XYZ file of C-alpha atoms in Angstrom:
763
model
C 49.165 -37.915 65.856
C 48.542 -40.585 63.266
C 48.570 -39.429 59.654
C 45.193 -38.353 58.295
C 43.790 -40.548 55.616
C 43.012 -38.455 52.521
C 39.749 -39.113 50.779
C 39.858 -40.967 47.514
C 40.884 -38.338 44.955
C 39.502 -40.256 42.036
C 36.143 -40.527 43.766
C 35.978 -36.792 44.423
C 36.992 -36.042 40.877
C 34.272 -38.344 39.629
C 31.737 -36.493 41.722
C 32.913 -33.118 40.408
C 32.772 -34.293 36.792
C 29.313 -35.689 37.358
C 28.173 -32.381 38.824
C 29.738 -30.444 35.988
C 27.816 -32.568 33.488
C 24.596 -31.807 35.327
C 23.941 -35.419 36.427
C 21.659 -36.018 39.445
C 23.213 -36.163 42.912
C 22.312 -39.849 43.348
C 24.173 -40.753 40.195
C 27.119 -38.734 41.362
C 27.143 -40.545 44.689
C 27.000 -43.938 43.021
C 29.860 -43.027 40.807
C 31.848 -41.902 43.788
C 31.182 -45.178 45.674
C 32.310 -47.245 42.729
C 35.471 -45.260 42.408
C 36.191 -45.637 46.131
C 35.736 -49.400 46.078
C 38.038 -49.775 43.124
C 40.977 -47.984 44.746
C 40.479 -48.439 48.483
C 43.985 -49.879 49.014
C 45.652 -46.939 47.270
C 43.530 -44.550 49.247
C 44.555 -46.077 52.521
C 48.221 -45.715 51.655
C 47.906 -42.021 50.703
C 47.800 -39.277 53.234
C 47.187 -35.526 52.659
C 47.965 -32.672 54.935
C 45.187 -31.133 57.006
C 42.855 -28.740 55.196
C 43.418 -30.293 51.828
C 40.426 -29.860 49.403
C 40.056 -31.648 46.062
C 37.906 -28.937 44.487
C 40.462 -26.245 45.329
C 43.230 -28.437 43.942
C 41.233 -28.952 40.716
C 40.700 -25.182 40.337
C 44.392 -24.585 40.798
C 45.233 -27.274 38.299
C 42.807 -25.702 35.806
C 44.444 -22.277 36.238
C 47.796 -23.852 35.317
C 46.337 -25.281 32.150
C 46.072 -23.193 28.947
C 42.886 -20.897 28.785
C 40.099 -22.193 26.555
C 36.925 -20.459 25.200
C 34.030 -21.600 27.363
C 31.082 -23.444 25.804
C 28.355 -20.860 26.555
C 25.544 -23.117 25.313
C 26.129 -25.235 28.449
C 24.395 -22.364 30.289
C 21.598 -21.746 27.763
C 21.209 -22.939 24.159
C 20.948 -19.287 23.007
C 23.762 -17.772 25.124
C 26.279 -16.178 22.746
C 28.855 -14.845 25.267
C 29.655 -16.022 28.809
C 32.283 -15.671 31.598
C 33.384 -17.186 34.920
C 32.012 -15.374 37.942
C 33.118 -15.907 41.555
C 30.437 -17.259 43.848
C 30.036 -14.795 46.716
C 31.339 -16.067 50.076
C 33.463 -18.776 48.473
C 36.710 -19.192 46.603
C 34.851 -20.951 43.847
C 33.578 -19.516 40.520
C 30.866 -20.505 38.106
C 30.103 -19.910 34.407
C 27.394 -17.225 33.752
C 25.923 -15.765 30.501
C 26.925 -12.216 29.440
C 24.735 -11.792 26.347
C 22.294 -13.774 24.220
C 21.967 -14.331 20.491
C 20.026 -11.919 18.267
C 16.287 -12.140 19.009
C 16.965 -13.073 22.681
C 17.666 -11.117 25.844
C 19.346 -12.091 29.111
C 16.990 -12.508 32.047
C 17.939 -9.984 34.741
C 17.314 -12.210 37.748
C 20.764 -12.088 39.360
C 21.578 -15.563 38.056
C 22.309 -14.664 34.393
C 21.758 -18.143 33.075
C 18.521 -17.782 31.068
C 17.995 -16.280 27.561
C 14.410 -15.098 27.073
C 12.747 -14.011 23.797
C 13.147 -10.340 22.863
C 10.006 -8.136 22.511
C 8.013 -9.085 19.389
C 9.088 -12.771 19.668
C 7.744 -15.847 21.440
C 9.240 -19.280 22.098
C 8.044 -22.206 20.035
C 7.929 -25.885 20.967
C 11.605 -26.280 19.965
C 12.627 -23.559 22.426
C 13.381 -21.125 19.585
C 12.047 -17.551 19.461
C 9.791 -16.801 16.477
C 7.972 -13.587 15.444
C 4.799 -13.029 17.383
C 1.797 -14.145 15.299
C -0.545 -11.536 13.853
C -3.398 -10.794 16.252
C -1.249 -11.185 19.417
C 1.628 -9.239 20.947
C 4.834 -10.336 22.680
C 6.355 -7.977 25.288
C 9.420 -10.232 25.656
C 10.048 -13.263 27.882
C 10.580 -13.229 31.659
C 10.116 -15.487 34.636
C 6.364 -14.816 34.699
C 5.165 -15.370 31.135
C 7.314 -18.322 30.109
C 8.115 -16.566 26.775
C 4.557 -17.055 25.540
C 2.422 -14.766 23.307
C -0.087 -12.397 24.911
C -3.576 -11.999 23.501
C -5.091 -8.572 22.814
C -8.188 -7.568 24.806
C -11.537 -8.567 23.303
C -12.341 -6.467 20.273
C -8.683 -5.679 19.621
C -5.961 -7.398 17.624
C -2.621 -6.627 16.084
C -2.423 -6.123 12.344
C 1.051 -7.494 11.734
C 3.399 -10.191 12.957
C 5.991 -9.228 15.578
C 3.902 -6.790 17.664
C 5.736 -5.880 20.886
C 3.161 -4.298 23.150
C -0.505 -4.005 23.919
C -0.380 -0.488 22.449
C -0.136 -2.183 19.028
C -3.510 -3.861 19.507
C -5.841 -2.061 17.075
C -9.590 -2.219 16.860
C -11.545 -4.916 15.113
C -14.282 -3.584 12.788
C -17.291 -2.658 14.942
C -15.220 -2.037 18.106
C -13.681 1.036 19.681
C -10.541 1.210 21.817
C -10.515 2.652 25.352
C -7.735 3.076 27.898
C -7.654 3.345 31.670
C -4.925 3.867 34.267
C -4.763 1.474 37.185
C -3.739 2.203 40.779
C -0.227 1.121 39.842
C -0.104 3.880 37.227
C -0.103 1.443 34.301
C -2.377 2.096 31.330
C -4.496 -0.801 30.117
C -6.502 -1.024 26.912
C -9.921 -2.505 26.250
C -12.132 -3.019 23.197
C -15.797 -2.084 23.420
C -18.435 -2.981 20.870
C -19.798 0.100 19.090
C -23.189 1.127 20.438
C -26.245 2.023 18.389
C -25.639 5.155 16.236
C -21.843 4.623 16.303
C -19.357 2.676 14.187
C -15.677 1.939 13.669
C -14.061 0.613 10.488
C -11.335 -1.127 12.524
C -7.533 -1.275 12.372
C -7.144 1.982 14.298
C -6.770 3.247 17.869
C -9.896 5.388 17.904
C -13.081 4.981 19.826
C -16.394 4.426 18.066
C -17.420 7.287 15.779
C -20.827 8.891 16.079
C -23.156 8.824 13.099
C -24.156 12.152 11.569
C -26.840 14.236 13.236
C -30.218 12.555 13.059
C -28.769 9.183 11.919
C -28.600 5.800 13.673
C -27.642 2.187 12.990
C -29.669 -1.000 12.863
C -27.620 -2.762 15.546
C -24.495 -2.518 17.685
C -21.081 -3.295 16.244
C -21.441 -1.298 13.010
C -18.282 -1.261 10.905
C -18.664 1.693 8.527
C -20.329 5.060 8.035
C -22.541 3.343 5.458
C -24.313 1.631 8.362
C -25.523 5.059 9.546
C -29.020 5.564 8.195
C -31.992 7.770 8.728
C -34.553 6.318 11.163
C -38.227 5.901 10.346
C -39.822 9.296 9.789
C -36.560 10.749 8.403
C -34.428 10.882 5.290
C -30.753 11.569 4.530
C -29.579 14.954 3.297
C -25.827 15.557 2.861
C -24.862 13.069 5.579
C -27.407 14.071 8.239
C -30.885 12.842 9.054
C -33.824 15.189 8.606
C -37.458 14.728 9.537
C -39.796 13.882 6.683
C -41.619 17.007 5.606
C -45.363 17.308 5.850
C -46.980 15.222 3.148
C -44.243 12.564 3.245
C -43.204 9.625 5.429
C -40.655 6.821 5.811
C -41.309 3.525 7.574
C -37.869 2.137 8.417
C -34.156 2.779 8.493
C -33.121 4.128 5.118
C -30.490 6.043 3.191
C -32.959 7.648 0.811
C -32.574 11.258 -0.266
C -36.333 11.760 -0.008
C -39.242 10.461 2.007
C -42.181 8.692 0.379
C -44.765 11.244 -0.767
C -48.392 10.904 0.179
C -50.848 10.436 -2.701
C -51.612 13.603 -4.670
C -53.815 15.956 -2.701
C -53.174 14.262 0.667
C -50.824 15.367 3.467
C -49.838 14.498 7.040
C -50.585 16.348 10.261
C -46.923 17.056 11.038
C -43.320 16.332 10.100
C -41.612 13.017 10.836
C -44.434 10.653 9.872
C -43.498 6.977 10.044
C -46.427 5.215 8.333
C -48.551 5.554 5.235
C -51.545 5.792 7.554
C -50.335 9.262 8.573
C -51.392 10.438 5.089
C -54.972 11.182 6.151
C -55.654 14.886 5.553
C -56.861 16.520 2.338
C -54.754 19.433 1.112
C -56.415 22.764 0.495
C -58.331 22.553 -2.779
C -58.977 18.802 -2.329
C -61.371 16.504 -0.520
C -61.075 12.834 0.483
C -62.943 10.274 -1.598
C -65.562 8.810 0.723
C -65.073 5.342 -0.809
C -61.254 5.386 -0.805
C -59.370 7.225 1.927
C -56.127 7.135 -0.079
C -57.677 9.048 -2.976
C -57.998 12.857 -2.939
C -60.101 14.692 -5.533
C -59.688 18.303 -6.632
C -62.559 20.611 -5.770
C -64.773 20.976 -8.883
C -65.275 24.325 -10.602
C -67.095 27.012 -8.624
C -66.249 25.354 -5.253
C -63.346 25.648 -2.782
C -61.761 23.940 0.254
C -59.538 26.069 2.506
C -58.233 23.658 5.179
C -55.889 20.704 5.624
C -58.470 18.379 7.094
C -60.209 15.045 6.694
C -63.126 16.460 4.656
C -65.160 14.645 2.019
C -66.686 17.653 0.155
C -65.978 21.239 -0.999
C -67.968 24.471 -0.413
C -69.907 26.211 -3.233
C -68.908 29.808 -4.156
C -71.434 32.526 -3.034
C -73.207 35.111 -5.290
C -72.929 32.964 -8.362
C -69.172 33.577 -8.440
C -67.073 31.058 -10.305
C -63.558 29.637 -10.083
C -61.130 29.850 -12.941
C -59.753 26.330 -12.328
C -60.550 23.252 -10.270
C -58.865 22.846 -6.894
C -59.623 26.312 -5.463
C -57.989 26.708 -2.034
C -60.195 29.470 -0.620
C -63.226 31.711 -1.122
C -60.876 34.432 -2.394
C -60.635 32.420 -5.629
C -64.410 32.737 -6.152
C -64.596 35.563 -8.743
C -66.715 37.141 -11.488
C -65.440 35.977 -14.896
C -64.522 38.476 -17.693
C -67.595 40.390 -18.918
C -69.499 40.007 -15.587
C -69.822 42.016 -12.361
C -71.715 42.015 -9.057
C -73.751 45.198 -9.047
C -74.257 46.892 -5.690
C -77.311 45.467 -3.946
C -77.502 42.422 -6.249
C -77.278 38.850 -5.005
C -75.750 37.342 -8.168
C -73.405 38.459 -10.929
C -74.649 39.927 -14.291
C -73.099 40.769 -17.715
C -71.415 44.179 -18.303
C -73.754 46.766 -19.910
C -73.125 48.031 -23.470
C -70.379 50.663 -23.580
C -68.422 48.970 -20.811
C -66.195 45.935 -20.384
C -64.306 43.832 -17.841
C -61.243 41.903 -18.974
C -60.144 39.817 -15.957
C -61.225 37.313 -13.323
C -61.892 39.509 -10.293
C -64.595 41.178 -8.179
C -64.192 44.626 -9.767
C -67.041 46.524 -11.504
C -67.129 46.855 -15.303
C -65.174 49.776 -16.873
C -66.817 52.398 -19.121
C -65.181 52.852 -22.568
C -65.228 56.661 -22.476
C -66.638 59.638 -24.417
C -67.587 58.759 -28.012
C -66.695 55.103 -27.708
C -69.111 52.188 -27.914
C -69.235 48.424 -27.774
C -71.177 46.213 -30.132
C -72.934 44.216 -27.377
C -73.215 43.630 -23.630
C -70.757 41.432 -21.738
C -67.595 42.720 -23.436
C -64.499 41.109 -22.029
C -61.771 43.404 -23.348
C -60.904 47.026 -23.878
C -60.553 46.005 -27.513
C -64.358 45.935 -27.625
C -64.327 49.748 -27.293
C -64.218 51.066 -30.882
C -62.533 54.221 -32.297
C -63.918 55.589 -35.620
C -61.800 55.248 -38.827
C -59.318 58.102 -39.353
C -59.415 58.971 -35.693
C -57.219 58.184 -32.762
C -57.367 58.359 -29.011
C -56.056 61.657 -27.683
C -56.580 60.758 -24.052
C -56.698 57.513 -22.231
C -58.181 58.889 -19.033
C -60.833 59.778 -19.862
C -60.805 58.258 -23.365
C -61.269 60.858 -26.136
C -60.938 60.324 -29.913
C -60.000 63.001 -32.546
C -59.002 63.130 -36.309
C -55.309 62.310 -37.016
C -53.074 65.089 -38.570
C -49.572 66.705 -38.596
C -47.334 63.694 -39.402
C -49.826 61.166 -37.952
C -52.375 58.853 -39.486
C -55.269 56.685 -38.327
C -56.841 53.369 -39.302
C -59.053 52.804 -42.323
C -61.763 51.038 -40.243
C -63.254 51.314 -36.776
C -60.878 49.790 -34.257
C -60.647 48.734 -30.632
C -60.084 51.502 -28.113
C -56.812 50.251 -26.715
C -53.604 52.142 -26.056
C -52.379 51.723 -29.641
C -55.652 53.168 -30.965
C -54.022 56.562 -30.919
C -52.999 58.285 -34.115
C -49.798 56.734 -35.417
C -46.828 59.022 -35.915
C -44.957 58.861 -39.191
C -41.569 57.142 -38.905
C -38.639 59.379 -38.040
C -37.663 61.673 -40.914
C -40.964 60.929 -42.735
C -43.575 63.616 -43.122
C -47.231 64.138 -44.190
C -48.150 66.572 -46.971
C -49.641 69.180 -44.634
C -46.191 69.558 -43.063
C -44.165 69.200 -46.292
C -46.437 71.765 -48.042
C -46.967 73.931 -44.944
C -50.742 73.701 -45.611
C -53.894 72.530 -43.826
C -54.801 68.839 -43.884
C -57.039 67.766 -46.772
C -59.083 64.604 -46.023
C -58.089 61.922 -43.531
C -54.740 60.276 -43.240
C -55.611 56.543 -42.968
C -52.280 54.825 -43.771
C -48.523 55.280 -43.664
C -48.547 55.911 -47.417
C -49.029 59.576 -46.553
C -45.526 59.648 -44.963
C -42.512 60.410 -47.224
C -38.718 60.137 -46.648
C -36.146 62.905 -46.974
C -32.920 62.798 -49.015
C -30.401 60.101 -48.035
C -33.073 57.935 -46.429
C -35.054 54.952 -47.647
C -37.673 52.431 -46.577
C -37.325 48.828 -45.653
C -40.684 47.075 -45.625
C -42.119 50.589 -45.148
C -39.858 51.287 -42.119
C -37.657 54.298 -42.895
C -33.952 54.361 -42.103
C -30.893 56.332 -43.080
C -29.211 54.678 -46.026
C -26.428 52.466 -44.539
C -22.871 52.248 -45.892
C -22.836 50.887 -49.417
C -26.289 52.318 -50.341
C -27.825 55.670 -51.385
C -31.220 57.310 -52.188
C -32.156 60.636 -53.777
C -35.044 61.049 -51.290
C -38.606 62.522 -51.491
C -40.033 59.072 -52.140
C -40.875 55.833 -50.367
C -38.218 53.737 -52.114
C -35.603 51.603 -50.339
C -31.939 52.616 -50.459
C -30.113 51.314 -53.523
C -26.889 49.231 -53.275
C -23.593 50.504 -54.725
C -22.850 46.956 -56.002
C -20.441 44.106 -55.272
C -17.075 45.393 -54.022
C -18.369 48.924 -53.586
C -19.383 50.838 -50.464
C -19.710 54.389 -49.192
C -17.515 56.161 -46.678
C -20.552 57.005 -44.492
C -24.288 56.478 -44.185
C -26.904 58.768 -45.739
C -25.402 59.121 -49.227
C -27.639 60.386 -52.021
C -25.935 59.434 -55.346
C -24.059 56.584 -57.077
C -21.095 58.905 -57.589
C -20.427 58.661 -53.822
C -19.665 54.886 -54.040
C -16.002 53.775 -53.481
C -14.092 50.424 -53.468
C -14.760 48.657 -50.135
C -12.008 47.566 -47.699
C -10.509 44.156 -48.546
C -11.084 44.755 -52.297
C -9.186 46.358 -55.185
C -10.062 47.699 -58.606
C -9.254 44.964 -61.075
C -7.430 45.483 -64.352
C -10.741 44.924 -66.151
C -12.358 47.764 -64.215
C -14.359 45.379 -62.008
C -13.746 45.226 -58.216
C -12.009 42.041 -57.020
C -11.331 40.750 -53.496
C -7.770 40.758 -52.113
C -6.255 37.246 -52.064
C -4.768 35.634 -48.963
C -1.486 37.285 -48.037
C -2.669 40.806 -48.889
C -5.070 43.459 -47.604
C -6.791 46.669 -48.639
C -8.144 49.573 -46.587
C -10.525 50.554 -49.402
C -11.063 53.768 -51.422
C -12.164 57.291 -50.541
C -14.454 59.809 -52.206
C -11.352 61.621 -53.527
C -9.727 58.349 -54.699
C -12.543 55.810 -55.045
C -10.354 53.012 -56.440
C -8.007 50.873 -54.244
C -5.180 48.309 -54.490
C -4.180 45.287 -52.367
C -0.985 45.476 -50.259
C 1.067 42.329 -49.589
C 1.770 41.222 -46.002
C 5.356 41.366 -44.729
C 7.650 38.607 -46.007
C 6.807 35.230 -44.489
C 3.379 36.310 -43.219
C -0.117 35.871 -44.619
C -3.786 36.352 -43.743
C -6.186 33.602 -42.804
C -8.848 34.613 -45.293
C -9.370 36.585 -48.468
C -10.705 40.171 -48.275
C -8.474 41.213 -45.350
C -8.779 44.881 -44.479
C -5.711 45.602 -42.324
C -2.077 44.629 -41.829
C -3.222 43.519 -38.366
C -4.806 40.498 -40.098
C -1.373 39.313 -41.304
C -1.120 36.939 -38.330
C -0.271 33.526 -39.808
C 2.706 32.134 -41.708
C 2.612 32.160 -45.514
C 3.059 28.928 -47.524
C 6.695 27.840 -47.305
C 7.251 29.667 -44.020
C 7.015 28.689 -40.333
C 8.608 28.883 -36.924
C 8.814 31.628 -34.303
C 9.160 34.507 -36.811
C 7.623 32.843 -39.893
C 11.043 32.162 -41.382
C 11.471 30.321 -44.687
C 11.160 26.530 -44.339
C 14.607 24.876 -44.465
C 15.680 22.024 -46.742
C 13.721 18.857 -46.022
C 10.680 20.690 -44.617
C 7.525 22.311 -45.967
C 4.505 24.342 -44.869
C 1.203 24.755 -46.723
C 0.480 28.103 -45.049
C -1.987 29.294 -42.431
C -0.064 27.905 -39.443
C 0.169 29.876 -36.216
C 3.349 31.869 -35.653
C 5.644 29.520 -33.753
C 4.461 26.299 -35.441
C 7.451 24.634 -37.112
C 7.494 23.599 -40.751
C 6.589 19.928 -41.292
C 9.429 17.498 -42.008
C 9.583 15.520 -45.253
C 9.394 11.753 -44.964
C 12.567 9.868 -44.049
C 14.740 9.441 -47.144
C 13.384 12.535 -48.907
C 14.229 16.239 -49.066
C 12.932 19.513 -50.483
C 14.028 22.981 -51.498
C 13.884 25.862 -49.053
C 10.416 27.354 -48.800
C 8.590 24.198 -49.981
C 4.824 24.636 -49.709
C 3.510 21.075 -49.921
C 4.527 17.481 -49.316
C 4.586 16.843 -53.100
C 7.736 18.990 -53.184
C 9.525 16.422 -50.995
C 11.605 14.209 -53.322
C 13.452 10.962 -52.614
C 17.148 11.546 -52.021
C 17.956 8.734 -54.502
C 16.068 8.302 -57.809
C 16.510 5.384 -60.240
C 17.548 5.774 -63.831
C 14.559 4.784 -65.974
C 16.646 2.109 -67.691
C 19.740 0.843 -65.894
C 22.599 3.340 -65.830
C 23.668 6.839 -66.831
C 26.925 6.272 -68.740
C 29.631 8.941 -68.787
C 31.591 10.308 -71.687
C 34.632 9.440 -69.605
C 33.951 6.299 -67.580
C 37.217 6.836 -65.715
C 35.474 9.616 -63.790
C 33.787 6.966 -61.625
C 35.439 6.565 -58.214
C 35.348 2.962 -56.912
C 34.103 2.425 -53.356
C 35.002 -0.965 -51.902
C 33.059 -0.604 -48.669
C 29.579 -1.214 -50.126
C 28.626 -4.872 -50.588
C 25.324 -4.186 -52.371
C 23.371 -1.484 -54.186
C 21.574 -0.281 -51.050
C 24.853 0.202 -49.205
C 26.299 1.932 -52.266
C 23.323 4.337 -52.163
C 23.943 5.023 -48.465
C 27.556 5.955 -49.243
C 26.375 8.367 -51.953
C 23.725 10.071 -49.806
C 26.294 10.359 -47.025
C 28.485 12.569 -49.263
C 27.449 16.156 -50.015
C 29.189 16.165 -53.446
C 28.070 12.714 -54.678
C 26.144 13.220 -57.950
C 25.117 9.595 -58.474
C 26.275 6.059 -57.970
C 26.540 2.930 -60.154
C 26.568 -0.598 -58.781
C 27.554 -3.562 -60.973
C 26.507 -6.908 -59.505
C 28.988 -9.800 -59.664
C 27.936 -13.266 -60.807
C 28.826 -14.906 -57.507
C 27.296 -12.217 -55.308
C 28.386 -8.774 -54.204
C 29.627 -6.351 -56.827
C 31.390 -3.054 -57.420
C 30.132 0.314 -56.149
C 31.265 3.452 -58.011
C 30.519 7.105 -57.212
C 30.509 10.219 -59.403
C 31.411 13.422 -57.534
C 30.623 17.026 -58.457
C 33.302 19.230 -60.003
C 33.246 22.030 -57.450
C 36.119 24.211 -58.666
C 35.768 24.560 -62.448
C 32.741 22.771 -63.927
C 32.163 23.042 -67.690
C 28.762 21.333 -67.849
C 25.594 21.974 -65.864
C 23.758 18.644 -65.587
C 20.123 18.518 -64.475
C 18.498 15.163 -63.617
C 14.726 15.193 -64.189
C 12.544 14.477 -61.129
C 9.167 12.976 -62.041
C 7.791 14.601 -65.178
C 9.929 17.679 -64.761
C 8.500 18.730 -61.391
C 12.055 19.737 -60.494
C 15.654 18.901 -61.372
C 18.705 17.813 -59.356
C 21.413 20.112 -60.790
C 25.179 19.481 -60.545
C 28.385 20.904 -62.049
C 30.513 18.421 -64.022
C 33.226 18.425 -66.672
C 31.416 16.056 -69.054
C 28.011 14.995 -70.295
C 25.886 12.305 -68.637
C 23.704 9.743 -70.424
C 23.017 8.875 -74.048
C 22.114 11.870 -76.229
C 18.613 11.940 -77.685
C 19.697 14.334 -80.450
C 22.536 16.605 -81.463
C 23.288 19.577 -79.172
C 21.172 22.655 -79.813
C 21.927 26.285 -79.075
C 19.501 27.771 -76.549
C 19.091 31.121 -74.831
C 19.994 29.918 -71.346
C 19.879 27.003 -68.920
C 16.158 27.596 -68.248
C 15.393 27.025 -71.934
C 17.435 23.809 -71.839
C 15.486 22.630 -68.783
C 12.159 23.461 -70.413
C 13.159 21.469 -73.482
C 13.851 18.406 -71.292
C 10.515 18.840 -69.490
C 8.727 18.958 -72.863
C 10.442 15.758 -74.093
C 8.939 12.712 -72.366
C 11.999 10.553 -73.147
C 14.467 13.085 -71.683
C 15.945 12.208 -68.271
C 18.876 14.659 -68.143
C 19.656 18.052 -69.658
C 23.324 19.016 -70.177
C 23.953 22.742 -70.609
C 27.329 24.270 -71.571
C 27.341 27.937 -70.702
C 30.475 28.508 -72.782
C 28.646 27.978 -76.093
C 25.051 27.872 -74.794
C 24.512 24.394 -76.187
C 21.885 22.072 -74.751
C 21.988 18.275 -74.977
C 19.058 16.104 -73.875
C 20.053 12.596 -72.706
C 18.642 9.431 -71.196
C 19.825 6.326 -69.318
C 20.804 3.057 -71.028
C 20.208 -0.637 -70.500
C 23.156 -2.442 -68.990
C 22.742 -5.940 -67.554
C 23.654 -6.426 -63.891
C 24.028 -2.629 -63.392
C 21.944 -0.074 -61.532
C 22.396 3.676 -61.275
C 20.617 6.286 -59.101
C 21.184 10.052 -58.981
C 21.437 11.982 -55.716
C 18.826 14.647 -54.778
C 20.004 17.384 -52.382
C 17.746 20.303 -51.361
C 20.428 22.896 -52.131
C 20.954 21.349 -55.596
C 17.312 21.510 -56.704
C 16.725 23.766 -59.699
C 13.799 25.406 -57.926
C 16.096 26.318 -55.017
C 19.032 27.423 -57.132
C 16.793 29.707 -59.195
C 14.403 30.888 -56.474
């Protein structure tokens, strides 16, 4: 058998490479033909065994070569991982995609060569997946939708970019969302425009909301509850529509809290009127003006109108009766006025006869005054027209009877009206007439209260008797008012009869001059007694005070005293003060920054600067070597800070250098064995900063003087305007008054510490 000619290997390889590059079949064939023509001689000389296959040989050759990472983007531009997969039914394999880049997903079509957009993304013109635009949704790409965005149903839209499903399509304003399940079991959404009397604000999944009861909207597609209004013939009340009441109307949609009222005196036939023309009926007590149907007029006096009807006149009252006011609403308001009656059998009303009266508007007969009572004329309109003789009083109201007044009663001095108070008047309580006081028959008539007298311990006030209250007394058997004990005095009970029963009142004391005086703030008094009429003031507990003068009990000691504060009204600490009267628990106020005070300071004026200048330049020392240099302070202010930072620094001196800077020196207290007590004057002697030293300070104003004690030395400095410092030696009780001196380029300031203030040391 002749050897089989093998096909041109180069031609087959060319075809395979062309296929692998994705070139068209025609181009591959042309390439193969060119390759065959170029090597036809070599091809004829080569022979391959039967069954030889170039593609199989290439695959074998590739397996012998070193493994390389495949270029997955040859499958799809967004394929991130891929692998070779055997083609079923063949010995060949092909490259397929295993997974796609972030934002993409592999199409599950059995081919595994396409990367679609993930849910929430859609493919743009450059074949890249981008977030789904707001208003649409993207369920993810597949073979059916070509990776495109999906639009929401009419009336719905998404509210954010990247929506993944139709379920994220929310309502547009004025639309509601509905859902339905198809025969395939899938739920689909739809947007429906809100009908009349419903609304939806949008951006939600709800259906259209109904307006409140009795409300509607002007059109479909309403977008808020504000579009819900009351229809014509209604008004809005707390979010619901109510029919206009009789006598009112509304003509159109509205959100008014009230309907339009008809003109005064006019009403409608029923509720829910929708036009002004419905205001056509006159109210009771009115009639319609014949020349103007929108004008209602009140019925004139002595007429009435008792219907809601379209009438143009009122009806006259019968029997001459009259109405009290215009606008009568029925014949029942037709009455006889005061002083008139309709006598039985008469056809018109007449005036009341003498001796009788009628006070009101009614249809009653006139009333007789009673036995012994008269009126001055006919037509009396009040019971007051019935007169009772002077000195008499009514003893019975039914029937009326008058009799002379006696036994602790009195009458009037003139004839008076026969009313309920026309009885005899009883004397005030604990006041008596002479027939009772003397146990004798009445003589004459009692015509005034002057016949009534008070008993002991009682008095009158504008002729009204009363028991003498605390702080007053009366001997009795007279008509005098109770007399006052006087300022600061009182009585222990009411009804006292003599000045000797007056005692000092609570909140007061007996002064040294024998005159009562009120207790000051911080003290109280419970007052005197009849056994011990005088009283003294008692001080509140330490730290406490009263809010006002004249306090009567320790229970009024409820605020902190001056110089005290805090939870238990403790003494104010150094650097604080309290003026008094603060609530328990209120802290003492702090002095200003850079100042301090003694303990128990009571006002801000007791807060003193912690550094005070010498009036001249410096306070020189008897022994200048006592100054301690401090090389840390570059200026006077820093030197002062060093001094105030030390508890035992008495004062500092700073000497400025010609080229800047200078020397800071400090004087410290002699704590162990001082021989001199040195007091620096604050202000005009308001207080002193007192320190223990072993030498004098300042230039002496005069020779030392012997004094009784340090206090006398201090007082001498306070009295001398030029004195700035007192120096007291307790060993010989000598006192030297000194002052500061002028010294160019030098400054000296003494240190003020709360615990070193004279007022604190000698509290």
